[in-house]
Amino acid sequence: MEKREHWGSKIGFVMAAAGSAVGLGNIWKFPYTAGNNGGGAFVLIYLLFVIFIGFSVMLTEFAVGRRSQLSAVGAYKSVDRRWAFSGVLGVLSGFLIMGFYPVVGGWALAYVFKTLGGLLNDPAAIGDTFGGFITNPTIPLAWMVVYLLLNVVIVARGISKGIEMAGKILMPILFGILILIAVKGLTLPGSAAGLEFLFKPDFTVVTGGTVLAALGQAFFSLSLGMGCMITYGSYLNKKENLAQNAAIVTAMDTGVAILAGIAMFPAMFAFGMEPAAGPGLVFVVVPSLFAEMTGGFLFATLFFVALTVAALTSSVSLLEVVVAYLIDEKEFTRKKAVVAASSVMAVLCVLASISLGGLGPKLFGFGAFDVFDLLTDKIFLAIGGMLLCIFAGWRLKKEDLLDEITNGGTIKFAAFNVWYILVKFIIPITVAIVAFKGVQSGFDGGSGPIMVIGLVIIALFAAISKKL
Ligand code: PHE
């Protein structure tokens, strides 16, 4: 077997892992999910989940990945075949998230050209333009395909050359642009109400659904619960400080999400828009914001370039999970794995994209886009994270984990015991309760049956785990 490729440098790994974490989840999904779920209270719960669950799960993924030197499925399987299903669940999540992510990535790419082409000249039409664009049955498909091809090229070039380079160059650019936009938004009159919406919790609006949405958002945004950070960790060399890396990535990801919120909500309130505007939020707010400023189209263009870049560094990591599985477990060559995986994803994306115009198959009234999102964001990632914690806490040896996290006792991790108790007891119990309550309240909103289907899929996988 070939020697496993490793990250070329520490900064390369942090940038790639942060690149995976920071993406559409932070800039597109976080603001509209916060808006839909009432603002402040959601944000607070999300932050608590990030600190107490997200960081610990990320550290666990890094440790399991680096210990095994294998991608998600192999990492579980090499220890115990009965656990293989957890890894396979991650691969399935990879397929499903890549069944809608490139659709939105395609929108971001399209908006680079739309803003350049004069989208901002008619501010009153910006909302309708977005609605008309995403519900069109064919045009978004072309953008999706272009976006997906960019992923194929990056992942086909291999881990250190492709992903690392993309992360290194593009992440700092994104940071700068976001700060610029946030500052612009905050200077608008009436923007203070947006900050209040974002940071002042109103617990009367919290339901089981809100809490599950916050948990799902934490997992999605940090790229957890599907073996992505296991796979990235497997390329990490033995000298790196895992806890420190996990802390940096968690902090960067959360910082960008909050920054995106600060960029979005003050401007929305200043313009008198609805916080619960849904998935169109960034695509409508940002152009509207910049339409009223001289030279604003330049900022808007830059924003969509940054959004596309952020999306790319995330989706390559999703594709990488599936590709690494096909290489490690099914003995595909990298090229063949990339082509096979992305072809399936393209088909899923077509279904997701046309579902926004009301076309294609439906499940309990939900189109493909919503089904893929619901299954992964609300069920697979959180349960996947829970399974990983149970696996690490109850199946792996505590000494081995200590050894891995402290690099064989050469570095310190003072919070090891706290982390271990969280992983072994508190996280599994918390996720189980939140998922139960969330599914229960999903029956009020209609998404309950889909979440139950998700749970049944997991149970089926578990039953045939030894054959996977
Ligand atoms: N974290 C990415 C984002 O916020 C999405 C993602 C989820 C990537 C799961 C990898 C794994 O956009």
Short mmCIF file of C-alpha atoms and ligand atoms in Angstrom, two decimals:
data_model
loop_
_atom_site.label_atom_id
_atom_site.label_comp_id
_atom_site.label_asym_id
_atom_site.label_seq_id
_atom_site.Cartn_x
_atom_site.Cartn_y
_atom_site.Cartn_z
CA MET A 1 0.00 0.00 0.00
CA GLU A 2 1.13 3.53 -0.71
CA LYS A 3 2.22 5.62 2.24
CA ARG A 4 -0.64 7.87 3.27
CA GLU A 5 -0.26 11.44 2.11
CA HIS A 6 0.02 13.98 4.89
CA TRP A 7 -0.65 17.69 5.11
CA GLY A 8 2.33 19.71 3.95
CA SER A 9 2.29 22.04 6.94
CA LYS A 10 0.42 22.84 10.12
CA ILE A 11 -1.09 25.98 8.71
CA GLY A 12 -2.19 23.94 5.72
CA PHE A 13 -4.16 21.58 7.92
CA VAL A 14 -5.81 24.29 10.02
CA MET A 15 -6.73 26.19 6.90
CA ALA A 16 -8.15 23.14 5.20
CA ALA A 17 -10.14 22.05 8.27
CA ALA A 18 -11.37 25.60 8.82
CA GLY A 19 -12.08 25.78 5.10
CA SER A 20 -14.25 22.70 5.44
CA ALA A 21 -16.08 24.15 8.42
CA VAL A 22 -16.56 27.67 7.10
CA GLY A 23 -18.93 27.59 4.18
CA LEU A 24 -22.51 28.02 3.09
CA GLY A 25 -23.45 26.72 6.54
CA ASN A 26 -22.10 29.87 8.13
CA ILE A 27 -22.98 32.50 5.58
CA TRP A 28 -26.11 31.20 3.87
CA LYS A 29 -27.68 28.74 6.35
CA PHE A 30 -26.86 30.25 9.75
CA PRO A 31 -28.50 33.65 9.17
CA TYR A 32 -31.73 32.30 7.71
CA THR A 33 -31.98 29.48 10.24
CA ALA A 34 -31.48 31.99 13.06
CA GLY A 35 -34.10 34.19 11.40
CA ASN A 36 -36.59 31.33 11.09
CA ASN A 37 -36.04 30.28 14.68
CA GLY A 38 -36.60 33.61 16.36
CA GLY A 39 -33.06 35.02 16.64
CA GLY A 40 -31.33 35.50 20.00
CA ALA A 41 -32.42 32.37 21.86
CA PHE A 42 -31.50 30.17 18.91
CA VAL A 43 -28.10 31.84 18.65
CA LEU A 44 -27.43 31.35 22.35
CA ILE A 45 -28.37 27.65 22.27
CA TYR A 46 -26.28 27.21 19.14
CA LEU A 47 -23.27 28.75 20.88
CA LEU A 48 -23.69 26.47 23.90
CA PHE A 49 -23.82 23.44 21.62
CA VAL A 50 -20.72 24.59 19.75
CA ILE A 51 -18.73 24.99 22.95
CA PHE A 52 -19.85 21.89 24.83
CA ILE A 53 -20.57 19.47 22.01
CA GLY A 54 -18.98 20.77 18.80
CA PHE A 55 -15.46 21.21 20.11
CA SER A 56 -15.45 17.82 21.85
CA VAL A 57 -16.82 15.96 18.84
CA MET A 58 -14.27 17.63 16.58
CA LEU A 59 -11.44 16.58 18.88
CA THR A 60 -12.84 13.04 18.91
CA GLU A 61 -12.99 12.97 15.11
CA PHE A 62 -9.39 14.19 14.80
CA ALA A 63 -8.20 11.61 17.35
CA VAL A 64 -10.06 8.68 15.79
CA GLY A 65 -8.92 9.67 12.30
CA ARG A 66 -5.27 10.14 13.15
CA ARG A 67 -5.16 6.99 15.29
CA SER A 68 -6.50 4.80 12.53
CA GLN A 69 -4.85 6.58 9.59
CA LEU A 70 -8.02 5.61 7.75
CA SER A 71 -11.06 7.45 6.46
CA ALA A 72 -14.45 7.31 8.17
CA VAL A 73 -15.56 3.73 7.43
CA GLY A 74 -12.12 2.17 7.87
CA ALA A 75 -11.59 4.00 11.15
CA TYR A 76 -14.61 2.27 12.66
CA LYS A 77 -14.23 -1.03 10.83
CA SER A 78 -10.60 -1.56 11.77
CA VAL A 79 -11.69 -1.61 15.42
CA ASP A 80 -15.00 -3.46 15.19
CA ARG A 81 -17.06 -4.46 12.16
CA ARG A 82 -20.27 -3.93 14.11
CA TRP A 83 -19.44 -0.22 14.01
CA ALA A 84 -18.87 0.00 10.26
CA PHE A 85 -22.39 1.37 9.77
CA SER A 86 -21.48 4.61 11.54
CA GLY A 87 -18.87 5.29 8.92
CA VAL A 88 -21.16 4.27 6.08
CA LEU A 89 -23.79 6.62 7.49
CA GLY A 90 -21.21 9.39 7.13
CA VAL A 91 -20.61 8.49 3.50
CA LEU A 92 -24.36 8.56 2.91
CA SER A 93 -24.53 11.98 4.56
CA GLY A 94 -21.75 13.09 2.23
CA PHE A 95 -23.79 12.04 -0.79
CA LEU A 96 -26.96 13.69 0.51
CA ILE A 97 -25.36 16.99 1.52
CA MET A 98 -23.64 17.02 -1.85
CA GLY A 99 -27.12 16.47 -3.25
CA PHE A 100 -28.05 20.09 -2.50
CA TYR A 101 -24.87 21.95 -1.51
CA PRO A 102 -23.63 22.38 -5.10
CA VAL A 103 -27.05 23.75 -6.03
CA VAL A 104 -26.55 26.63 -3.59
CA GLY A 105 -22.87 26.84 -4.54
CA GLY A 106 -24.08 27.28 -8.11
CA TRP A 107 -26.36 30.13 -7.03
CA ALA A 108 -23.40 31.86 -5.37
CA LEU A 109 -21.35 31.47 -8.53
CA ALA A 110 -24.22 32.72 -10.67
CA TYR A 111 -24.59 35.76 -8.42
CA VAL A 112 -21.00 36.79 -9.07
CA PHE A 113 -22.00 37.25 -12.68
CA LYS A 114 -25.45 38.60 -11.94
CA THR A 115 -24.06 41.42 -9.80
CA LEU A 116 -21.47 42.18 -12.47
CA GLY A 117 -24.26 42.15 -15.04
CA GLY A 118 -26.26 44.90 -13.32
CA LEU A 119 -28.48 43.09 -10.80
CA LEU A 120 -28.18 46.06 -8.45
CA ASN A 121 -29.45 48.60 -10.98
CA ASP A 122 -33.07 47.74 -10.19
CA PRO A 123 -33.24 47.27 -6.40
CA ALA A 124 -37.00 46.66 -6.41
CA ALA A 125 -36.55 43.57 -8.58
CA ILE A 126 -33.80 41.88 -6.50
CA GLY A 127 -36.19 39.68 -4.50
CA ASP A 128 -38.14 38.57 -7.57
CA THR A 129 -34.95 37.91 -9.50
CA PHE A 130 -33.82 35.44 -6.84
CA GLY A 131 -37.18 33.69 -6.68
CA GLY A 132 -37.38 33.48 -10.44
CA PHE A 133 -33.82 32.24 -10.74
CA ILE A 134 -33.90 29.35 -8.26
CA THR A 135 -37.31 28.09 -9.40
CA ASN A 136 -36.22 28.05 -13.05
CA PRO A 137 -36.01 24.39 -14.09
CA THR A 138 -32.84 24.61 -16.18
CA ILE A 139 -30.61 27.67 -15.68
CA PRO A 140 -29.50 26.88 -12.11
CA LEU A 141 -28.55 23.38 -13.32
CA ALA A 142 -25.87 24.79 -15.57
CA TRP A 143 -24.35 26.72 -12.66
CA MET A 144 -24.55 23.67 -10.43
CA VAL A 145 -22.63 21.62 -12.98
CA VAL A 146 -19.91 24.26 -13.30
CA TYR A 147 -19.64 24.43 -9.52
CA LEU A 148 -19.47 20.65 -9.17
CA LEU A 149 -16.76 20.46 -11.85
CA LEU A 150 -14.62 22.88 -9.83
CA ASN A 151 -14.87 20.39 -6.95
CA VAL A 152 -13.94 17.51 -9.19
CA VAL A 153 -10.79 19.27 -10.37
CA ILE A 154 -9.65 20.17 -6.84
CA VAL A 155 -10.30 16.75 -5.31
CA ALA A 156 -8.86 14.83 -8.26
CA ARG A 157 -5.54 16.62 -7.71
CA GLY A 158 -5.16 15.02 -4.27
CA ILE A 159 -5.03 16.13 -0.72
CA SER A 160 -2.02 18.34 -0.14
CA LYS A 161 -1.76 19.83 -3.60
CA GLY A 162 -5.43 20.54 -4.23
CA ILE A 163 -7.25 21.22 -1.00
CA GLU A 164 -4.39 22.69 0.96
CA MET A 165 -3.52 25.24 -1.68
CA ALA A 166 -7.12 26.31 -2.14
CA GLY A 167 -7.55 26.76 1.63
CA LYS A 168 -4.34 28.69 2.11
CA ILE A 169 -5.02 31.31 -0.51
CA LEU A 170 -8.74 31.73 -0.23
CA MET A 171 -9.67 31.70 3.47
CA PRO A 172 -7.97 34.95 4.51
CA ILE A 173 -9.61 36.74 1.60
CA LEU A 174 -13.01 35.61 2.83
CA PHE A 175 -12.36 36.89 6.35
CA GLY A 176 -11.49 40.35 5.15
CA ILE A 177 -14.51 40.72 2.92
CA LEU A 178 -16.93 39.63 5.65
CA ILE A 179 -15.58 42.17 8.11
CA LEU A 180 -15.95 44.85 5.49
CA ILE A 181 -19.58 43.94 4.88
CA ALA A 182 -20.39 43.80 8.61
CA VAL A 183 -18.94 47.26 9.14
CA LYS A 184 -20.97 48.61 6.23
CA GLY A 185 -24.19 47.13 7.61
CA LEU A 186 -23.63 48.54 11.07
CA THR A 187 -23.31 52.09 9.82
CA LEU A 188 -26.88 52.08 8.47
CA PRO A 189 -29.55 53.93 10.49
CA GLY A 190 -31.93 51.56 12.27
CA SER A 191 -29.42 48.71 12.25
CA ALA A 192 -29.41 48.39 16.06
CA ALA A 193 -32.69 46.45 15.99
CA GLY A 194 -30.91 43.77 13.97
CA LEU A 195 -28.26 43.32 16.62
CA GLU A 196 -30.97 43.09 19.25
CA PHE A 197 -32.77 40.42 17.24
CA LEU A 198 -29.57 38.44 16.90
CA PHE A 199 -28.30 38.69 20.47
CA LYS A 200 -31.26 39.29 22.78
CA PRO A 201 -32.78 35.90 23.62
CA ASP A 202 -36.53 35.49 23.73
CA PHE A 203 -37.07 32.05 25.23
CA THR A 204 -40.83 32.08 24.69
CA VAL A 205 -40.21 31.16 21.03
CA VAL A 206 -38.09 28.09 21.85
CA THR A 207 -39.53 24.66 21.00
CA GLY A 208 -38.03 21.18 20.64
CA GLY A 209 -37.68 22.05 16.98
CA THR A 210 -35.63 25.17 17.75
CA VAL A 211 -33.21 23.22 19.93
CA LEU A 212 -32.76 20.47 17.33
CA ALA A 213 -32.25 23.12 14.66
CA ALA A 214 -29.51 24.68 16.79
CA LEU A 215 -27.85 21.29 17.34
CA GLY A 216 -28.07 20.43 13.64
CA GLN A 217 -26.66 23.82 12.73
CA ALA A 218 -23.72 23.30 15.09
CA PHE A 219 -22.88 19.93 13.52
CA PHE A 220 -23.41 21.09 9.96
CA SER A 221 -21.44 24.27 10.39
CA LEU A 222 -18.48 22.52 12.04
CA SER A 223 -18.51 19.69 9.44
CA LEU A 224 -19.11 17.12 12.16
CA GLY A 225 -20.99 13.87 12.49
CA MET A 226 -20.19 12.43 9.07
CA GLY A 227 -16.53 11.49 9.25
CA CYS A 228 -15.22 14.53 7.46
CA MET A 229 -12.91 15.53 10.30
CA ILE A 230 -12.04 11.84 10.80
CA THR A 231 -10.85 11.75 7.20
CA TYR A 232 -8.98 15.06 7.51
CA GLY A 233 -7.48 13.87 10.81
CA SER A 234 -6.19 10.74 9.09
CA TYR A 235 -3.99 12.92 6.90
CA LEU A 236 -2.63 14.74 9.96
CA ASN A 237 0.87 13.94 11.19
CA LYS A 238 1.63 12.68 14.67
CA LYS A 239 3.25 15.87 15.94
CA GLU A 240 0.23 18.16 15.74
CA ASN A 241 -1.67 19.26 18.83
CA LEU A 242 -5.18 17.95 18.20
CA ALA A 243 -6.99 19.89 20.93
CA GLN A 244 -5.40 23.14 19.87
CA ASN A 245 -6.32 22.53 16.23
CA ALA A 246 -9.91 21.69 17.19
CA ALA A 247 -10.14 24.87 19.27
CA ILE A 248 -8.82 27.05 16.46
CA VAL A 249 -11.17 25.56 13.87
CA THR A 250 -14.20 25.79 16.18
CA ALA A 251 -13.43 29.41 17.04
CA MET A 252 -12.87 30.42 13.42
CA ASP A 253 -16.07 28.74 12.26
CA THR A 254 -18.19 30.27 14.99
CA GLY A 255 -16.59 33.66 14.47
CA VAL A 256 -17.52 33.63 10.80
CA ALA A 257 -21.11 32.56 11.51
CA ILE A 258 -21.61 35.36 14.02
CA LEU A 259 -19.89 37.78 11.67
CA ALA A 260 -22.27 36.72 8.90
CA GLY A 261 -25.18 37.36 11.26
CA ILE A 262 -23.82 40.80 12.09
CA ALA A 263 -23.41 41.45 8.38
CA MET A 264 -26.97 40.38 7.61
CA PHE A 265 -29.43 41.34 10.34
CA PRO A 266 -28.64 45.00 11.00
CA ALA A 267 -28.96 45.70 7.26
CA MET A 268 -32.21 43.74 7.08
CA PHE A 269 -33.75 45.66 9.91
CA ALA A 270 -32.52 48.94 8.49
CA PHE A 271 -34.33 48.05 5.26
CA GLY A 272 -37.45 46.80 7.05
CA MET A 273 -37.16 43.23 5.73
CA GLU A 274 -38.50 40.07 7.38
CA PRO A 275 -35.90 38.12 9.42
CA ALA A 276 -37.70 34.88 8.51
CA ALA A 277 -37.15 35.45 4.79
CA GLY A 278 -35.74 31.93 4.33
CA PRO A 279 -33.02 30.52 2.06
CA GLY A 280 -33.03 33.61 -0.14
CA LEU A 281 -31.81 35.82 2.69
CA VAL A 282 -28.20 36.45 1.71
CA PHE A 283 -29.00 36.50 -1.99
CA VAL A 284 -31.56 39.25 -1.46
CA VAL A 285 -30.18 41.20 1.50
CA VAL A 286 -26.63 41.63 0.28
CA PRO A 287 -27.52 42.96 -3.19
CA SER A 288 -30.23 45.19 -1.69
CA LEU A 289 -27.77 46.53 0.85
CA PHE A 290 -25.19 47.39 -1.73
CA ALA A 291 -27.68 48.67 -4.31
CA GLU A 292 -28.12 51.81 -2.23
CA MET A 293 -24.44 52.65 -2.13
CA THR A 294 -22.23 54.17 -4.74
CA GLY A 295 -19.81 51.52 -5.92
CA GLY A 296 -21.80 48.95 -3.98
CA PHE A 297 -21.84 46.51 -6.86
CA LEU A 298 -18.13 45.98 -6.33
CA PHE A 299 -18.67 44.93 -2.73
CA ALA A 300 -21.56 42.71 -3.74
CA THR A 301 -19.45 41.01 -6.39
CA LEU A 302 -16.64 40.48 -3.91
CA PHE A 303 -19.11 39.02 -1.45
CA PHE A 304 -20.35 36.42 -3.90
CA VAL A 305 -16.81 35.56 -4.92
CA ALA A 306 -16.04 34.98 -1.25
CA LEU A 307 -19.21 32.97 -0.76
CA THR A 308 -18.36 30.75 -3.72
CA VAL A 309 -14.84 30.24 -2.41
CA ALA A 310 -16.06 29.42 1.10
CA ALA A 311 -18.55 26.97 -0.35
CA LEU A 312 -15.85 25.32 -2.46
CA THR A 313 -13.47 24.65 0.42
CA SER A 314 -16.40 22.97 2.23
CA SER A 315 -17.78 20.93 -0.62
CA VAL A 316 -14.38 19.56 -1.56
CA SER A 317 -14.22 18.13 1.96
CA LEU A 318 -17.64 16.53 1.52
CA LEU A 319 -16.57 15.03 -1.78
CA GLU A 320 -13.30 13.94 -0.17
CA VAL A 321 -15.16 11.85 2.45
CA VAL A 322 -16.87 9.84 -0.25
CA VAL A 323 -13.75 9.64 -2.42
CA ALA A 324 -11.55 8.52 0.50
CA TYR A 325 -14.09 5.81 1.26
CA LEU A 326 -14.03 4.54 -2.32
CA ILE A 327 -10.21 4.60 -2.38
CA ASP A 328 -9.63 3.07 1.07
CA GLU A 329 -12.47 0.54 1.10
CA LYS A 330 -13.36 -0.19 -2.51
CA GLU A 331 -9.90 0.14 -4.04
CA PHE A 332 -10.88 2.77 -6.59
CA THR A 333 -8.19 5.01 -8.04
CA ARG A 334 -8.59 8.63 -6.99
CA LYS A 335 -9.70 9.69 -10.47
CA LYS A 336 -12.28 6.96 -10.80
CA ALA A 337 -13.59 7.64 -7.28
CA VAL A 338 -14.02 11.35 -8.00
CA VAL A 339 -15.87 10.73 -11.25
CA ALA A 340 -18.14 8.05 -9.80
CA ALA A 341 -19.04 10.01 -6.67
CA SER A 342 -19.62 13.32 -8.41
CA SER A 343 -21.83 11.70 -11.07
CA VAL A 344 -24.21 10.41 -8.41
CA MET A 345 -24.13 13.80 -6.68
CA ALA A 346 -24.97 15.56 -9.92
CA VAL A 347 -28.12 13.46 -10.30
CA LEU A 348 -29.18 14.23 -6.72
CA CYS A 349 -28.50 17.92 -7.33
CA VAL A 350 -30.73 17.95 -10.39
CA LEU A 351 -33.57 16.54 -8.28
CA ALA A 352 -32.88 19.09 -5.53
CA SER A 353 -32.72 22.03 -7.89
CA ILE A 354 -35.90 21.27 -9.85
CA SER A 355 -37.76 20.58 -6.60
CA LEU A 356 -37.54 24.31 -5.83
CA GLY A 357 -39.72 24.94 -8.87
CA GLY A 358 -42.18 22.31 -7.65
CA LEU A 359 -40.96 19.58 -10.02
CA GLY A 360 -39.72 16.05 -9.35
CA PRO A 361 -40.62 13.44 -6.74
CA LYS A 362 -42.02 14.38 -3.31
CA LEU A 363 -41.87 12.67 0.06
CA PHE A 364 -44.60 13.57 2.56
CA GLY A 365 -45.04 16.84 0.70
CA PHE A 366 -41.33 17.74 0.76
CA GLY A 367 -39.25 18.11 -2.39
CA ALA A 368 -35.79 16.58 -2.80
CA PHE A 369 -33.94 19.72 -1.64
CA ASP A 370 -35.79 19.78 1.68
CA VAL A 371 -35.62 16.01 2.15
CA PHE A 372 -31.81 15.91 1.73
CA ASP A 373 -31.45 18.88 4.08
CA LEU A 374 -33.84 17.49 6.71
CA LEU A 375 -32.30 14.02 6.75
CA THR A 376 -28.73 15.24 7.14
CA ASP A 377 -29.05 18.46 9.12
CA LYS A 378 -31.70 17.25 11.55
CA ILE A 379 -30.89 13.54 11.91
CA PHE A 380 -27.80 11.99 10.33
CA LEU A 381 -25.17 14.47 11.50
CA ALA A 382 -26.29 14.72 15.12
CA ILE A 383 -26.87 10.98 15.43
CA GLY A 384 -23.59 10.34 13.59
CA GLY A 385 -21.83 12.52 16.16
CA MET A 386 -23.58 10.71 18.97
CA LEU A 387 -22.51 7.33 17.58
CA LEU A 388 -18.91 8.51 17.28
CA CYS A 389 -18.95 9.59 20.94
CA ILE A 390 -20.41 6.26 22.05
CA PHE A 391 -17.79 4.46 19.96
CA ALA A 392 -14.93 6.51 21.41
CA GLY A 393 -16.24 6.48 24.97
CA TRP A 394 -17.31 2.85 25.22
CA ARG A 395 -15.48 0.89 22.54
CA LEU A 396 -12.05 2.53 22.39
CA LYS A 397 -9.65 2.42 25.32
CA LYS A 398 -9.29 5.54 27.42
CA GLU A 399 -5.49 5.10 27.48
CA ASP A 400 -5.38 4.99 23.70
CA LEU A 401 -7.36 8.21 23.44
CA LEU A 402 -5.14 9.88 26.02
CA ASP A 403 -2.09 8.67 24.14
CA GLU A 404 -3.39 9.99 20.82
CA ILE A 405 -4.51 13.38 22.14
CA THR A 406 -1.32 13.98 24.12
CA ASN A 407 0.90 12.69 21.29
CA GLY A 408 2.15 9.80 23.41
CA GLY A 409 2.39 11.92 26.55
CA THR A 410 4.61 14.57 25.01
CA ILE A 411 2.06 17.39 25.19
CA LYS A 412 -0.56 18.32 27.78
CA PHE A 413 -4.33 18.43 27.47
CA ALA A 414 -5.52 19.66 30.86
CA ALA A 415 -9.23 19.19 30.11
CA PHE A 416 -8.85 15.54 29.10
CA ASN A 417 -11.10 14.17 31.84
CA VAL A 418 -13.80 16.76 31.25
CA TRP A 419 -13.68 15.98 27.53
CA TYR A 420 -13.86 12.26 28.24
CA ILE A 421 -16.94 12.58 30.46
CA LEU A 422 -18.62 14.76 27.86
CA VAL A 423 -17.90 12.23 25.12
CA LYS A 424 -18.76 9.15 27.12
CA PHE A 425 -21.93 10.32 28.86
CA ILE A 426 -23.13 13.85 28.40
CA ILE A 427 -23.04 14.26 24.62
CA PRO A 428 -24.78 10.95 23.79
CA ILE A 429 -27.53 11.65 26.32
CA THR A 430 -27.97 15.26 25.24
CA VAL A 431 -28.15 14.41 21.54
CA ALA A 432 -30.64 11.62 22.22
CA ILE A 433 -32.94 13.92 24.19
CA VAL A 434 -32.68 16.81 21.73
CA ALA A 435 -33.31 14.50 18.76
CA PHE A 436 -36.31 12.90 20.45
CA LYS A 437 -37.87 16.24 21.36
CA GLY A 438 -37.07 17.66 17.94
CA VAL A 439 -38.64 14.76 16.05
CA GLN A 440 -41.66 15.00 18.29
CA SER A 441 -42.14 18.67 17.50
CA GLY A 442 -41.44 17.89 13.82
CA PHE A 443 -44.83 16.22 13.74
CA ASP A 444 -46.44 19.65 14.20
CA GLY A 445 -44.60 21.06 11.20
CA GLY A 446 -44.92 18.06 8.90
CA SER A 447 -41.24 17.08 8.84
CA GLY A 448 -41.69 14.41 11.53
CA PRO A 449 -42.20 11.46 9.15
CA ILE A 450 -39.03 12.31 7.22
CA MET A 451 -36.98 12.43 10.40
CA VAL A 452 -38.43 9.07 11.43
CA ILE A 453 -37.41 7.66 8.02
CA GLY A 454 -33.90 8.92 8.78
CA LEU A 455 -33.87 7.06 12.08
CA VAL A 456 -35.12 3.90 10.39
CA ILE A 457 -32.33 4.14 7.78
CA ILE A 458 -29.77 4.34 10.59
CA ALA A 459 -31.31 1.31 12.31
CA LEU A 460 -31.23 -0.68 9.05
CA PHE A 461 -27.58 0.20 8.50
CA ALA A 462 -26.78 -0.85 12.05
CA ALA A 463 -28.48 -4.19 11.51
CA ILE A 464 -26.37 -5.03 8.46
CA SER A 465 -23.21 -3.39 9.76
CA LYS A 466 -21.03 -6.50 9.56
CA LYS A 467 -21.77 -6.85 5.86
CA LEU A 468 -20.89 -3.22 5.04
N1 PHE B 1 -19.45 22.94 7.36
C1 PHE B 1 -19.81 23.18 6.01
C2 PHE B 1 -20.50 24.53 5.94
O1 PHE B 1 -20.75 25.13 6.94
C3 PHE B 1 -20.69 22.09 5.44
C4 PHE B 1 -20.18 20.71 5.70
C5 PHE B 1 -20.92 19.84 6.48
C6 PHE B 1 -18.94 20.31 5.21
C7 PHE B 1 -20.45 18.57 6.77
C8 PHE B 1 -18.45 19.04 5.50
C9 PHE B 1 -19.21 18.20 6.27
O2 PHE B 1 -20.83 24.99 4.88
#
